[in-house]
GROMACS .gro file of C-alpha atoms in nm:
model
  356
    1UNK     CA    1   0.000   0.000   0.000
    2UNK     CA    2   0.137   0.303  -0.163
    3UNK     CA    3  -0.002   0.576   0.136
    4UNK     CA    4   0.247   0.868   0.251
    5UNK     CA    5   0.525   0.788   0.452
    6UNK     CA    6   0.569   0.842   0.791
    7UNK     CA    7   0.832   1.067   0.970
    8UNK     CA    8   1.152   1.001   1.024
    9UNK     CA    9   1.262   0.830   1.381
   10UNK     CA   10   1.295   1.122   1.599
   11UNK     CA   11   1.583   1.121   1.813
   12UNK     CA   12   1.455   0.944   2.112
   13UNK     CA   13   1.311   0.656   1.904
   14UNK     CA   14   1.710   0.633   1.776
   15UNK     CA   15   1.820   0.672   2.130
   16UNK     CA   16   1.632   0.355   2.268
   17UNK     CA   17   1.692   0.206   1.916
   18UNK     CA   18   2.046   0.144   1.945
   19UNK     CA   19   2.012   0.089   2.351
   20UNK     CA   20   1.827  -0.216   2.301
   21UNK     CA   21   2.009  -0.295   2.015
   22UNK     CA   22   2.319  -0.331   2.253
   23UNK     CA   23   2.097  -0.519   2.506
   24UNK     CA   24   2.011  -0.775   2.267
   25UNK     CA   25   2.397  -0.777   2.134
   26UNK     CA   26   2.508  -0.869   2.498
   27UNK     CA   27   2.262  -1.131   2.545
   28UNK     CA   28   2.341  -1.302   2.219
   29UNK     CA   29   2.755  -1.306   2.296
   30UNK     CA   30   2.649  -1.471   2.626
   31UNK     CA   31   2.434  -1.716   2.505
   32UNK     CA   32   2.616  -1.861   2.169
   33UNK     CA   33   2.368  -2.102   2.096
   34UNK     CA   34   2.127  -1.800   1.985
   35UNK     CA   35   2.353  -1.819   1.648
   36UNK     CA   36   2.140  -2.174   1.530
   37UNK     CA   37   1.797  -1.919   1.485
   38UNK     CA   38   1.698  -2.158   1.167
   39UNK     CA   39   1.739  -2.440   1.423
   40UNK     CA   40   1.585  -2.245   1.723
   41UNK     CA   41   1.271  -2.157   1.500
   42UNK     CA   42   1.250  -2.534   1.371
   43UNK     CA   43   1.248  -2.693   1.692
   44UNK     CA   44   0.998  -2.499   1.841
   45UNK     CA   45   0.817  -2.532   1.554
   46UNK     CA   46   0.802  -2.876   1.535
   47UNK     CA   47   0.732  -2.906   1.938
   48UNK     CA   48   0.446  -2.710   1.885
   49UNK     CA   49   0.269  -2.897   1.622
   50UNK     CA   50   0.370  -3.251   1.823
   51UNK     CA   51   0.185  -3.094   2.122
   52UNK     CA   52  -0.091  -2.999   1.978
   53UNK     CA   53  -0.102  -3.325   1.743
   54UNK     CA   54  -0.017  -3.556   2.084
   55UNK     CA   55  -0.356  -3.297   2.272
   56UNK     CA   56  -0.542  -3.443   1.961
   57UNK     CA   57  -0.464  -3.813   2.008
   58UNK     CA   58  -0.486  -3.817   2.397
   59UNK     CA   59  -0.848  -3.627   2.325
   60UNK     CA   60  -0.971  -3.871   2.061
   61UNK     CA   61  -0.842  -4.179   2.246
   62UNK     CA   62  -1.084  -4.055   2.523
   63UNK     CA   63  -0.730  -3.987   2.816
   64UNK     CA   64  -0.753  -3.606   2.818
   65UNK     CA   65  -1.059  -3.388   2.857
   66UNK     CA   66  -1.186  -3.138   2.629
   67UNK     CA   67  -1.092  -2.872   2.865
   68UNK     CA   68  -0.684  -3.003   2.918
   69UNK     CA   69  -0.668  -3.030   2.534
   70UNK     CA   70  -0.826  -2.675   2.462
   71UNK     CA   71  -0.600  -2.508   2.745
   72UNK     CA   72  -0.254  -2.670   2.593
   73UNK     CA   73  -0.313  -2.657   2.244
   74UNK     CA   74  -0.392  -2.278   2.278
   75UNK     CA   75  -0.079  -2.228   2.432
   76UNK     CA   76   0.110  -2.452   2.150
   77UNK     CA   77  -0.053  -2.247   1.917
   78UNK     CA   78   0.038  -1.912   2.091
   79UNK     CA   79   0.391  -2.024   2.017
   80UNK     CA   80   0.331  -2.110   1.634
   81UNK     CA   81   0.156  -1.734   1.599
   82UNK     CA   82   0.475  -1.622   1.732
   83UNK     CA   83   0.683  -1.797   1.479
   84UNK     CA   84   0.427  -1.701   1.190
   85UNK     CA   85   0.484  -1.327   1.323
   86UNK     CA   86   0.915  -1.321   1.313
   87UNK     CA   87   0.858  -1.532   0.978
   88UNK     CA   88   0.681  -1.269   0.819
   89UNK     CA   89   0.989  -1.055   0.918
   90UNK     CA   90   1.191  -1.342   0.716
   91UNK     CA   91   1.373  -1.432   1.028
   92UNK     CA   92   1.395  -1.797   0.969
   93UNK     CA   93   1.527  -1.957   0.639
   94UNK     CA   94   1.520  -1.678   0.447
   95UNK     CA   95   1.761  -1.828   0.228
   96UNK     CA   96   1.565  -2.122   0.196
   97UNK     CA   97   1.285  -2.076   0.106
   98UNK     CA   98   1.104  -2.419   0.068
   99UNK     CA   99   1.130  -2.466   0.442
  100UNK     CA  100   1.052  -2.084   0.459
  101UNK     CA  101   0.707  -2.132   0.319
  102UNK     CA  102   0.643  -2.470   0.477
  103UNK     CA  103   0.643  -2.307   0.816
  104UNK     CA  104   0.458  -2.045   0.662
  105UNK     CA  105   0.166  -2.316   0.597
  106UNK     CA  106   0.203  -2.489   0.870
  107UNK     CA  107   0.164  -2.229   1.143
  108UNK     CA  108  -0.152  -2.118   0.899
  109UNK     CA  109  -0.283  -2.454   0.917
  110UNK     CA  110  -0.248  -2.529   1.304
  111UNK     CA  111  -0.415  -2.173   1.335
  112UNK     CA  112  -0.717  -2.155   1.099
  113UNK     CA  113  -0.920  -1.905   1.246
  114UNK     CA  114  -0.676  -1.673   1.117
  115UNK     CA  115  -0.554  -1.393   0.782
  116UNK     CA  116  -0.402  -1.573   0.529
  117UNK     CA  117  -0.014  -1.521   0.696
  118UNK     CA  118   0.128  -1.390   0.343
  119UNK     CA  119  -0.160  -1.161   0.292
  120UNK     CA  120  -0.092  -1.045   0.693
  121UNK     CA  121   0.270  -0.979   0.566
  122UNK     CA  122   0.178  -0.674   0.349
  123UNK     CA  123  -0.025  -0.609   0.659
  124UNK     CA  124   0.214  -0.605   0.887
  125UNK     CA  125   0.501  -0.483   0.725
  126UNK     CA  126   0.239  -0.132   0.668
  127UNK     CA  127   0.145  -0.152   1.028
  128UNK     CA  128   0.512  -0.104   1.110
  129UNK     CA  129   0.490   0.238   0.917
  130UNK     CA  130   0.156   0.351   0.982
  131UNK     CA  131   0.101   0.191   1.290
  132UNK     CA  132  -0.181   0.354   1.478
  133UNK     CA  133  -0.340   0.538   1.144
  134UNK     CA  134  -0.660   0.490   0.977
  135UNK     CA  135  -0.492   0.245   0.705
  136UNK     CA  136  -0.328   0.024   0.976
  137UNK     CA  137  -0.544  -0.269   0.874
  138UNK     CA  138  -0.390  -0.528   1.054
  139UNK     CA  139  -0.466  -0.326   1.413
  140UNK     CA  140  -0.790  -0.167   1.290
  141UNK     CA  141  -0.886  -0.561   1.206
  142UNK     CA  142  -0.866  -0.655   1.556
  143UNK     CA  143  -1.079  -0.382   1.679
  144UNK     CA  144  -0.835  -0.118   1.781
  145UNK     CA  145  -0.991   0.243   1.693
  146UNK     CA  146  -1.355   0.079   1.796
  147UNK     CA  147  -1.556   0.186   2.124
  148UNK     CA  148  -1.560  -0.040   2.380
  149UNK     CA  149  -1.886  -0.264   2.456
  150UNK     CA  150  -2.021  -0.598   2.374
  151UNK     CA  151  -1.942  -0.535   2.032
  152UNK     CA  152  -1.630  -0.451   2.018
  153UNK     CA  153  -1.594  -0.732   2.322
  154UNK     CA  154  -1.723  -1.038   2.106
  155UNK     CA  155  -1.542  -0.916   1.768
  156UNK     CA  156  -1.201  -0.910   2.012
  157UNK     CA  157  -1.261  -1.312   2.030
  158UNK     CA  158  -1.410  -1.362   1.691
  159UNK     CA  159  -1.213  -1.247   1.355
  160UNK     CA  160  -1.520  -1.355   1.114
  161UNK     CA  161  -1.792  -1.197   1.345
  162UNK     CA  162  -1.548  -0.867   1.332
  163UNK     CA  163  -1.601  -0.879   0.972
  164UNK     CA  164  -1.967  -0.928   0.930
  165UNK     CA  165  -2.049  -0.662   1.193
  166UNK     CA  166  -1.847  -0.405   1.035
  167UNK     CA  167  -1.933  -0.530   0.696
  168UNK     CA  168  -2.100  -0.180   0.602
  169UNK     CA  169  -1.745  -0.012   0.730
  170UNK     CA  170  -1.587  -0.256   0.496
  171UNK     CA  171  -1.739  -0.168   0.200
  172UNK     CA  172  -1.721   0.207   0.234
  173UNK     CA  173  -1.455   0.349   0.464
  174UNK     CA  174  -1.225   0.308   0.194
  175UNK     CA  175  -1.439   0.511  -0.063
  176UNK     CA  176  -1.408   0.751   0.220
  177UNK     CA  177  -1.051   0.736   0.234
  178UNK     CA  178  -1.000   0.769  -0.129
  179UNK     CA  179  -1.193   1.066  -0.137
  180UNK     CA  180  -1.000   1.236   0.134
  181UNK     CA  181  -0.699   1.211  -0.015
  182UNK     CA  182  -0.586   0.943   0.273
  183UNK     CA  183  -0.507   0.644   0.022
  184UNK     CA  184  -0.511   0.659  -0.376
  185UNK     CA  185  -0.659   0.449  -0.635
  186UNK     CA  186  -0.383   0.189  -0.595
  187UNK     CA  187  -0.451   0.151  -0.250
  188UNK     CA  188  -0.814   0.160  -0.313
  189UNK     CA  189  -0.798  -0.191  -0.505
  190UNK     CA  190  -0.585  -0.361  -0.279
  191UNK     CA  191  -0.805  -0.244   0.016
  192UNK     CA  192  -1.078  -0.449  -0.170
  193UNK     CA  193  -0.822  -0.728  -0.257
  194UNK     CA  194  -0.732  -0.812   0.071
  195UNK     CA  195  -1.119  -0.799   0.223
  196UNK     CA  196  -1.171  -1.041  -0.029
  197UNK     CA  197  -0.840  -1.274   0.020
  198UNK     CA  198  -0.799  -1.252   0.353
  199UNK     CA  199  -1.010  -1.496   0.495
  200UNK     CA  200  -1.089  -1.687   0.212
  201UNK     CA  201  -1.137  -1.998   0.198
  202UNK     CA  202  -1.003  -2.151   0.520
  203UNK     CA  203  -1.106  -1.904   0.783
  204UNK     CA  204  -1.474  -1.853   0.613
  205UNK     CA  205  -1.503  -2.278   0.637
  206UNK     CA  206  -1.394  -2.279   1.002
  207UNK     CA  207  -1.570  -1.971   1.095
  208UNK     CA  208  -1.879  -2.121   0.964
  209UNK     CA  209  -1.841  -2.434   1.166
  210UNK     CA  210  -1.752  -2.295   1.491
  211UNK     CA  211  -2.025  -2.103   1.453
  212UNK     CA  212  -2.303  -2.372   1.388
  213UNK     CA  213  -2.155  -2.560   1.665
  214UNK     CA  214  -2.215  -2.248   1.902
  215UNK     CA  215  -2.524  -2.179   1.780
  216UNK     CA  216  -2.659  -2.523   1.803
  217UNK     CA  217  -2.573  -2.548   2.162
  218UNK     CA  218  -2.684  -2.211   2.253
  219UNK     CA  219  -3.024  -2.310   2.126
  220UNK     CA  220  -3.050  -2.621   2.306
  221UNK     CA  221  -2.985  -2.409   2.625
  222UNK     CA  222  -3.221  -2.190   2.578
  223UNK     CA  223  -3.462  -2.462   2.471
  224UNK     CA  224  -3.373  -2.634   2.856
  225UNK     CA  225  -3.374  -2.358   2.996
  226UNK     CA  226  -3.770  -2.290   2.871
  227UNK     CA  227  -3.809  -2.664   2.947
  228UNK     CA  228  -3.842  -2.822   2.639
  229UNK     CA  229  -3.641  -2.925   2.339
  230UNK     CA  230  -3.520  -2.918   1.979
  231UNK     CA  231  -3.615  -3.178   1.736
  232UNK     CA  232  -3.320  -3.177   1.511
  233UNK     CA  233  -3.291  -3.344   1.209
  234UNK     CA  234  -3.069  -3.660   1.228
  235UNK     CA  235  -2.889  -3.501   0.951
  236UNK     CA  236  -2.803  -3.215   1.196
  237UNK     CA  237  -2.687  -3.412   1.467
  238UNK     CA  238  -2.536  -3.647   1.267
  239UNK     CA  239  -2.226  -3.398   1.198
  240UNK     CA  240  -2.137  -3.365   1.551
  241UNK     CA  241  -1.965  -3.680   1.523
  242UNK     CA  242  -1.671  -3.471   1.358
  243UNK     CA  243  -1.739  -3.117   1.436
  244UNK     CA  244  -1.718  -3.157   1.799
  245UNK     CA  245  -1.383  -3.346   1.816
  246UNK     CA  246  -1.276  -3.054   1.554
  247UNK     CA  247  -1.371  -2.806   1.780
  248UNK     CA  248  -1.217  -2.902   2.120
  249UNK     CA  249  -0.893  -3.006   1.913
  250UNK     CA  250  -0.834  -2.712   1.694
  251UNK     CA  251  -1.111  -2.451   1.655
  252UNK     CA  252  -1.178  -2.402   2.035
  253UNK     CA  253  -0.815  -2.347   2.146
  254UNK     CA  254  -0.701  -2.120   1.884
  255UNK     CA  255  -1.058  -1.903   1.967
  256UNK     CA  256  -0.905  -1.856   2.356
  257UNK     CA  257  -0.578  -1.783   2.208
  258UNK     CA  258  -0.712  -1.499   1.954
  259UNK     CA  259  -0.950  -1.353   2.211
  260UNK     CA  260  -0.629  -1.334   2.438
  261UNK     CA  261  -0.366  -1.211   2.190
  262UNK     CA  262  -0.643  -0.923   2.052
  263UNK     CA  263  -0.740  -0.827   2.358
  264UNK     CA  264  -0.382  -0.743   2.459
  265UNK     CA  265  -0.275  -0.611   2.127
  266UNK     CA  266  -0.584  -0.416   2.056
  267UNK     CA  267  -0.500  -0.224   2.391
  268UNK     CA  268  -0.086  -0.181   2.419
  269UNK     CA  269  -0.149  -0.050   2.077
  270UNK     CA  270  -0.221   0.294   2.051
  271UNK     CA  271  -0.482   0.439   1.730
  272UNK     CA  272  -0.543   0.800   1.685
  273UNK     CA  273  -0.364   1.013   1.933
  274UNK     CA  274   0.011   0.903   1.805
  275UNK     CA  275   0.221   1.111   1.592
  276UNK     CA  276   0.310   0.976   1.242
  277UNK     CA  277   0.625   0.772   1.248
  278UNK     CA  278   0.714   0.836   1.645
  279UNK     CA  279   0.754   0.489   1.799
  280UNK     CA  280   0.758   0.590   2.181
  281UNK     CA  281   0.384   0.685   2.019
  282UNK     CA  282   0.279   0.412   1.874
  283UNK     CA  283   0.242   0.147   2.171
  284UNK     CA  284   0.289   0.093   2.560
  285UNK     CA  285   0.426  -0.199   2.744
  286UNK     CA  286   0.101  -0.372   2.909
  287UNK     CA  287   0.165  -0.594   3.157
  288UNK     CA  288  -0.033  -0.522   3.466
  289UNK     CA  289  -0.091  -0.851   3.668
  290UNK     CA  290  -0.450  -0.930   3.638
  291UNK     CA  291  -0.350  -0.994   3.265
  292UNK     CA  292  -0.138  -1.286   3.335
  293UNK     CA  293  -0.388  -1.522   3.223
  294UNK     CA  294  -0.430  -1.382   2.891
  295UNK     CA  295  -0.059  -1.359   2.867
  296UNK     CA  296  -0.013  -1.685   2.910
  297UNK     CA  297  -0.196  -1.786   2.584
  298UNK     CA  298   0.012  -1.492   2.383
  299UNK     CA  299   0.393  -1.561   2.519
  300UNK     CA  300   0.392  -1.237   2.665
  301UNK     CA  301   0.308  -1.023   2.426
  302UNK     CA  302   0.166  -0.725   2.669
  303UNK     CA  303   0.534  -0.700   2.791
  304UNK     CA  304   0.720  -0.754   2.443
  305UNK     CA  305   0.580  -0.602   2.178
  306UNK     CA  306   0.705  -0.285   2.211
  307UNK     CA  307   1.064  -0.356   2.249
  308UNK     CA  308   0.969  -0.554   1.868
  309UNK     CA  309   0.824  -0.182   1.749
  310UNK     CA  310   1.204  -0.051   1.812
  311UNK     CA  311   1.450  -0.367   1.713
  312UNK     CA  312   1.232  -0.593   1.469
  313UNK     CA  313   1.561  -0.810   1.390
  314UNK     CA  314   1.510  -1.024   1.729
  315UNK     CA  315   1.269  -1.307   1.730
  316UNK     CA  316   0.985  -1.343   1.960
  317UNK     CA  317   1.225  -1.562   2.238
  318UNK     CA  318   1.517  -1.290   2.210
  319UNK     CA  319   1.269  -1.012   2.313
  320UNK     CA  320   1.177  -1.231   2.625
  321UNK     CA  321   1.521  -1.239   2.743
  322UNK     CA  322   1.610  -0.882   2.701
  323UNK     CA  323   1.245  -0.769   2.838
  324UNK     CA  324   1.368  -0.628   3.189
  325UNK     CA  325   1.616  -0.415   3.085
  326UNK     CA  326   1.485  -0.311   2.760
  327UNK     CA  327   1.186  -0.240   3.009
  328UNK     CA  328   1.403   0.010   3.180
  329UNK     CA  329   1.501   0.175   2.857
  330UNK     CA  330   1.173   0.217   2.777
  331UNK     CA  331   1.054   0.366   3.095
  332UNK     CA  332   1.382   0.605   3.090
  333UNK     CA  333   1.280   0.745   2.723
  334UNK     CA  334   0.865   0.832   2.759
  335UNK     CA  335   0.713   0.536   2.683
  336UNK     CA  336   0.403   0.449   2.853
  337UNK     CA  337   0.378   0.149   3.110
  338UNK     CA  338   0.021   0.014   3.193
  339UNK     CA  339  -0.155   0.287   3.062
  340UNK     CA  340  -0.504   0.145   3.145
  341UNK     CA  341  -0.661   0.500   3.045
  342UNK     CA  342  -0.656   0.370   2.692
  343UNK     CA  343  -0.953   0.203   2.735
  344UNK     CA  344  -1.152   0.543   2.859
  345UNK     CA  345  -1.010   0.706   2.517
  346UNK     CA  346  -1.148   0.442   2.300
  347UNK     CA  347  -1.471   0.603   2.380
  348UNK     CA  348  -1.433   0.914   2.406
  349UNK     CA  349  -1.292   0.940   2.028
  350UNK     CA  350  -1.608   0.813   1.951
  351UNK     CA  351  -1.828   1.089   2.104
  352UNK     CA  352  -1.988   1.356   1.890
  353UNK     CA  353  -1.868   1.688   1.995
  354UNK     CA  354  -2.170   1.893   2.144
  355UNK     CA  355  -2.295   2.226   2.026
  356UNK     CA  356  -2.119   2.502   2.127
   0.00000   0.00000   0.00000
C-alpha cells in the first residue's frame, strides 16, 4: 500500500533504538547457541505442532478432557503465531525458502481461524509504518480504533464476526478514504483485494463451523432452559460426530488464544492520538498482573511487543530475554507502562462533539 510515509525516527526513538540494540547484542555473545535461529525456529516449531497433534490423540483416544486439550493446544498455538509473526519478518530460512514457506503453511494450518499469513505480511510490514493510522489494517482488524462494549468485546474473540459486523465499514470506509486524499486508487484496489483474500477460503469454512456448533448449543440451552427441546434433524446431529472433536482439538483453542492475543494487542497499541512515524507513540508496554492469564496464551506479548516496534531483527524468544532491561530503557525514554486510560479514550474518540 502506496499511502504517505511516515516521519523520520525522531531522536529518542534512535536513542532507545540502538540501547536495546546493545541489550540484545550482549545477550546473544552470552548465550552462543542464539547463532542456530533456523534451528531455534525449527524446533519450536516442530514441538508445537507434536503438542498440539499428541492434545489431539490423547483427546480422541478418550485420556484427556476437552478442557486439558483446549487449554494446551492454545498455548502450543500461541507459540506457532509467534513464529508465523518473526517469519513474516523473514527471520527464519530466508535463504531457503522451501522450508521458509512450509512453516509459513504450517503455522496457517495449526491456526485456521486466522488472515491468510502472506496476505498479513503486506499487513504487517504497513502496520510497522503507519502503525496507529486509519490504514493500519492489521490493528484496525482486531478492533483497535472501535468503542468499547459488547461489540467490540465479542469481535475481540471472533475475527469472522469482526467482519460481518463491520461489513457496512468494509465496503465504504475506503471510498471515504480515497476521497479524502488518505489512500489513492492503488490503495483503493488492494483495500478491496485483501477484504476479499484474507479470509478466504479456510477461515470462512472454520468460521462457519464454529459457529453452527455455538449456535446449536446455545439453542439447546435456551430450549432447557424454557423446558423443552429441539427436534433436530438426524442429519443435523449427525455432523457432531466430527465437528465436535474438531472443535475441542483445533477450533476451540485457537478461539481462547485470539480472544487473548487481541485483547492485549488491541489495547498496548495505541490508534489516533500518536504522531506519524514516532515509535515511543505508537504502543505501551502492558503488563499489569490481572493480565497474566491472557498472557499466558500470547507468550507475553503485553510486555514484548514494544521492544519488537524498536529492534524488529530479534525473534519473539530474544525479546523475552532482554524484556527487563529493555523495560528500563523504555521507561527512561517516555514510553508508557500500563496505561489502562486507553480504554476510557477508545470512547471518548467516539463521542460527537456537542454544540457550542
Amino acid at each position: 500500500m502506496a499511502t504517505t510515509p511516515p516521519r523520520g525516527k525522531s531522536s529518542t526513538d534512535k536513542k532507545v533504538q540502538q540501547a536495546i540494540i546493545a541489550i540484545s547484542d550482549d545477550i546473544r555473545q552470552r548465550h552462543g547457541w542464539l547463532k542456530h535461529q533456523n534451528a531455534i525456529g525449527f524446533t519450536i516449531f516442530a514441538v508445537a505442532i507434536a503438542g498440539c497433534t499428541l492434545n489431539a490423540v490423547l483427546y480422541l483416544q478418550g485420556i484427556m478432557p476437552a478442557w486439558l486439550v483446549i487449554v494446551l493446544t492454545a498455548f502450543w498455538t500461541s507459540l506457532l503465531h509467534e513464529l508465523e509473526h518473526d517469519l513474516i519478518h523473514w527471520m527464519y530460512f530466508k535463504k531457503n525458502k522451501v522450508v521458509h514457506h512450509l512453516m509459513m503453511l504450517g503455522v496457517y494450518l495449526w491456526r485456521p481461524t486466522t488472515i491468510n499469513p502472506w496476505v498479513r505480511r503486506h499487513l504487517h510490514f504497513h502496520h510497522h509504518k503507519h502503525s496507529g493510522s486509519e490504514t493500519d489494517l492489521e490493528e484496525r482488524g482486531i478492533t483497535n480504533g472501535e468503542k468499547w462494549g459488547l461489540k467490540r468485546l465479542i469481535m475481540v474473540g471472533d475475527n469472522m464476526l469482526a467482519v460481518y459486523l463491520r461489513a457496512v465499514k468494509y465496503l465504504t470506509e475506503p471510498v471515504r478514504l480515497y476521497r479524502r486524499g488518505v489512500i489513492d486508487r492503488k490503495d483503493l484496489k488492494n483495500f478491496r483485494l485483501i477484504g476479499l483474500v484474507s479470509y478466504n477460503p479456510l477461515g470462512v469454512i472454520v468460521h462457519a463451523v464454529w459457529h453452527f456448533f455455538v449456535l446449536y448449543h446455545l439453542l439447546n440451552g435456551a430450549a432447557w432452559l424454557a423446558g423443552s427441546s429441539i427436534p433436530w434433524p438426524e442429519v443435523v446431529t449427525a455432523q457432531f460426530s466430527w465437528i465436535t472433536p474438531l472443535v475441542v482439538v483445533l477450533i476451540a483453542p485457537n478461539m481462547l488464544r485470539t480472544f487473548c492475543l487481541h485483547f492485549i494487542s488491541s489495547n498496548m497499541h495505541y490508534y489516533g492520538d500518536n504522531e506519524p512515524g514516532k515509535i515511543t507513540e505508537q504502543c505501551q508496554v502492558l503488563n499489569v498482573w490481572w493480565l497474566w492469564p491472557l498472557q499466558a496464551f500470547c507468550f507475553n506479548f503485553g510486555s514484548t511487543h514494544a521492544i519488537h516496534h524498536f529492534v524488529v531483527r530479534d525473534p519473539f524468544y530474544v525479546r523475552q530475554m532482554t524484556a527487563k532491561r529493555a523495560h528500563v530503557v523504555l521507561k527512561e525514554n517516555g514510553v508508557r507502562f500500563n496505561d489502562l486510560g486507553t480504554f476510557r479514550r477508545a470512547n471518548r474518540m467516539h463521542e460527537k462533539p456537542q454544540a457550542a
